[in-house]
Amino acid sequence: NPHYLPETAVKVTLVNFMITPAGLQDQLLGMVVAQERPELEEEKNALILQSANNKRQLKEIEDKILEVLSSSEGNILEDESAIRVLSSSKVLANEIAEKQQIADETEKKIDNARMGYTPIAVHSSVLFFTIAQMANIDPMYQYSLPWFSNLFLVSIDTSEKSDELTKRLDNLRAHFTYSLYRNVCRSLFEKD
């Protein structure tokens, strides 16, 4: 954080936009799954959209029911239009609930498949925060997240492929660690 004079410090608010380890792990997990298993990532994104749409529809149904209840006069059981709206809303709400349950089960399966790639995301996140600490040695040793992410994506593409997940993760870990090491070494000052 920059150091300001006390007069200035009371007039400004410092906001730290540094990514958290958990946030970076999730971001790297999304990247590796999108490259390795694009169908999973696309299906997960579609499920997120479907879930949001289902919640929106449920909210509309609730609003419609509240509108019917508030506008009805006298005995609601004698109001034919209110009964039709309530019964159609019930049917639609049940359909949406079934869709949401199926979507939740599918999302759990996708998340289980994605979790297989968690070790490389955790390892890479640790590496990022390790090289981020190098700025304490010299302010010139600052590495951006986009640079790191690009290096990670290049390693996913260029590391040795394997059908076995553990072997693939080992290949990816070794390739990315070595690639990061070479790129960081290239930027080091001779005195360090």
Coordinates of C-alpha atoms in Angstrom, one line a residue:
N1 CA 0.0 0.0 0.0
P2 CA 1.2 3.5 -0.7
H3 CA 2.0 5.8 2.2
Y4 CA 0.3 9.1 2.2
L5 CA 0.6 12.1 4.5
P6 CA -2.0 12.0 7.3
E7 CA -3.9 14.9 5.7
T8 CA -4.3 12.9 2.5
A9 CA -4.9 9.6 4.2
V10 CA -8.1 10.8 5.9
K11 CA -9.5 12.0 2.6
V12 CA -9.0 8.8 0.6
T13 CA -10.1 5.2 0.9
L14 CA -7.6 2.5 -0.2
V15 CA -9.2 -0.4 -1.9
N16 CA -7.2 -3.6 -2.2
F17 CA -8.2 -5.3 -5.5
M18 CA -5.7 -8.2 -5.0
I19 CA -7.2 -11.5 -5.9
T20 CA -7.6 -14.0 -3.0
P21 CA -6.1 -17.5 -3.1
A22 CA -9.5 -19.1 -3.2
G23 CA -10.6 -16.8 -6.0
L24 CA -7.5 -17.5 -8.0
Q25 CA -7.9 -21.2 -7.5
D26 CA -11.5 -21.1 -8.8
Q27 CA -10.4 -18.9 -11.8
L28 CA -7.5 -21.3 -12.7
L29 CA -9.8 -24.3 -12.2
G30 CA -12.3 -22.7 -14.7
M31 CA -9.4 -22.1 -17.2
V32 CA -8.0 -25.7 -17.0
V33 CA -11.5 -27.3 -17.3
A34 CA -12.4 -25.0 -20.2
Q35 CA -9.3 -26.1 -22.0
E36 CA -9.3 -29.8 -21.1
R37 CA -13.0 -30.5 -20.9
P38 CA -14.8 -27.7 -22.7
E39 CA -18.1 -29.5 -22.7
L40 CA -18.2 -29.5 -18.9
E41 CA -17.5 -25.8 -18.7
E42 CA -20.2 -25.0 -21.3
E43 CA -22.7 -27.2 -19.6
K44 CA -22.0 -25.6 -16.2
N45 CA -22.4 -22.1 -17.7
A46 CA -25.7 -23.2 -19.3
L47 CA -26.9 -24.6 -16.0
I48 CA -26.1 -21.3 -14.3
L49 CA -28.1 -19.5 -16.9
Q50 CA -31.0 -22.0 -16.6
S51 CA -31.0 -21.7 -12.8
A52 CA -31.1 -17.9 -13.0
N53 CA -34.0 -18.1 -15.5
N54 CA -35.9 -20.6 -13.2
K55 CA -35.5 -18.2 -10.3
R56 CA -36.7 -15.3 -12.4
Q57 CA -39.8 -17.3 -13.5
L58 CA -40.5 -18.3 -9.9
K59 CA -40.3 -14.6 -8.8
E60 CA -42.7 -13.7 -11.7
I61 CA -45.2 -16.4 -10.5
E62 CA -45.0 -15.1 -6.9
D63 CA -45.6 -11.6 -8.1
K64 CA -48.6 -12.7 -10.2
I65 CA -50.1 -14.6 -7.2
L66 CA -49.7 -11.7 -5.0
E67 CA -51.3 -9.4 -7.5
V68 CA -54.3 -11.7 -7.9
L69 CA -54.6 -12.0 -4.1
S70 CA -54.4 -8.3 -3.6
S71 CA -56.8 -7.4 -6.4
S72 CA -59.5 -10.0 -5.5
E73 CA -62.5 -8.8 -3.7
G74 CA -64.8 -10.9 -1.6
N75 CA -64.3 -14.7 -1.4
I76 CA -61.3 -15.7 -3.5
L77 CA -62.8 -19.2 -4.0
E78 CA -65.6 -17.6 -6.0
D79 CA -63.3 -15.7 -8.3
E80 CA -62.8 -18.0 -11.4
S81 CA -59.9 -16.0 -12.9
A82 CA -58.0 -16.1 -9.5
I83 CA -58.5 -19.9 -9.3
R84 CA -57.2 -20.3 -12.9
V85 CA -54.2 -18.1 -12.2
L86 CA -53.4 -20.0 -9.0
S87 CA -53.7 -23.4 -10.5
S88 CA -51.6 -22.6 -13.6
S89 CA -49.0 -21.0 -11.3
K90 CA -48.9 -24.1 -9.2
V91 CA -48.4 -26.3 -12.3
L92 CA -45.7 -24.0 -13.6
A93 CA -44.0 -23.8 -10.2
N94 CA -43.9 -27.6 -10.0
E95 CA -42.4 -27.9 -13.5
I96 CA -39.7 -25.3 -12.6
A97 CA -39.0 -27.1 -9.3
E98 CA -38.4 -30.4 -11.2
K99 CA -36.2 -28.7 -13.7
Q100 CA -34.2 -27.0 -10.9
Q101 CA -33.8 -30.4 -9.2
I102 CA -32.4 -32.0 -12.3
A103 CA -30.1 -29.0 -12.9
D104 CA -28.8 -29.3 -9.3
E105 CA -28.1 -33.0 -9.8
T106 CA -26.3 -32.3 -13.1
E107 CA -24.3 -29.5 -11.5
K108 CA -23.1 -31.8 -8.7
K109 CA -21.9 -34.3 -11.4
I110 CA -20.1 -31.5 -13.3
D111 CA -18.5 -30.2 -10.1
N112 CA -17.3 -33.7 -9.2
A113 CA -15.6 -34.0 -12.6
R114 CA -14.2 -30.5 -12.2
M115 CA -12.8 -31.3 -8.8
G116 CA -10.4 -33.7 -10.4
Y117 CA -8.5 -30.7 -11.7
T118 CA -8.3 -29.0 -8.3
P119 CA -4.7 -30.0 -7.5
I120 CA -3.3 -28.1 -10.5
A121 CA -5.4 -25.1 -9.6
V122 CA -4.2 -25.1 -6.0
H123 CA -0.5 -25.7 -7.0
S124 CA -0.6 -22.8 -9.6
S125 CA -2.3 -20.5 -7.1
V126 CA 0.5 -21.1 -4.6
L127 CA 3.0 -20.4 -7.3
F128 CA 1.4 -17.1 -8.2
F129 CA 1.3 -15.9 -4.6
T130 CA 4.9 -17.0 -4.2
I131 CA 6.1 -14.9 -7.1
A132 CA 3.9 -12.0 -6.0
Q133 CA 6.0 -11.9 -2.8
M134 CA 9.1 -11.3 -4.9
A135 CA 8.1 -7.6 -5.0
N136 CA 9.3 -7.5 -1.4
I137 CA 12.9 -8.3 -2.6
D138 CA 12.8 -5.6 -5.3
P139 CA 9.9 -3.5 -6.6
M140 CA 10.8 -4.4 -10.2
Y141 CA 9.8 -8.1 -9.5
Q142 CA 6.1 -7.6 -10.0
Y143 CA 4.2 -10.1 -12.2
S144 CA 0.7 -9.4 -13.4
L145 CA -2.2 -11.8 -13.2
P146 CA -2.9 -11.6 -16.9
W147 CA 0.7 -12.6 -17.6
F148 CA 0.5 -15.5 -15.2
S149 CA -2.9 -16.6 -16.6
N150 CA -1.5 -16.5 -20.2
L151 CA 1.5 -18.6 -19.1
F152 CA -0.9 -21.0 -17.5
L153 CA -3.0 -21.3 -20.6
V154 CA 0.1 -21.8 -22.8
S155 CA 1.2 -24.6 -20.5
I156 CA -2.1 -26.3 -20.8
D157 CA -1.8 -26.3 -24.6
T158 CA 1.8 -27.3 -24.8
S159 CA 2.3 -29.8 -22.0
E160 CA 2.2 -33.5 -22.8
K161 CA -1.4 -34.8 -23.1
S162 CA -2.6 -38.0 -21.4
D163 CA -5.9 -39.7 -21.1
E164 CA -5.2 -40.6 -17.5
L165 CA -6.1 -37.6 -15.3
T166 CA -3.3 -38.1 -12.7
K167 CA -0.7 -38.4 -15.4
R168 CA -2.1 -35.3 -17.2
L169 CA -2.0 -33.3 -13.9
D170 CA 1.6 -34.4 -13.3
N171 CA 2.6 -33.4 -16.8
L172 CA 0.8 -30.1 -16.5
R173 CA 2.3 -29.4 -13.0
A174 CA 5.8 -30.1 -14.2
H175 CA 5.5 -28.1 -17.4
F176 CA 3.9 -25.1 -15.8
T177 CA 6.3 -25.0 -12.9
Y178 CA 9.3 -25.2 -15.2
S179 CA 7.8 -22.6 -17.6
L180 CA 7.2 -20.2 -14.7
Y181 CA 10.6 -20.8 -13.4
R182 CA 12.3 -20.1 -16.7
N183 CA 10.2 -16.9 -17.2
V184 CA 10.9 -15.6 -13.7
C185 CA 14.6 -16.4 -13.9
R186 CA 14.8 -14.5 -17.2
S187 CA 13.6 -11.4 -15.4
L188 CA 15.8 -11.6 -12.4
F189 CA 18.7 -9.1 -11.9
E190 CA 22.2 -10.5 -11.9
K191 CA 22.8 -9.4 -8.3
D192 CA 19.8 -11.3 -7.0

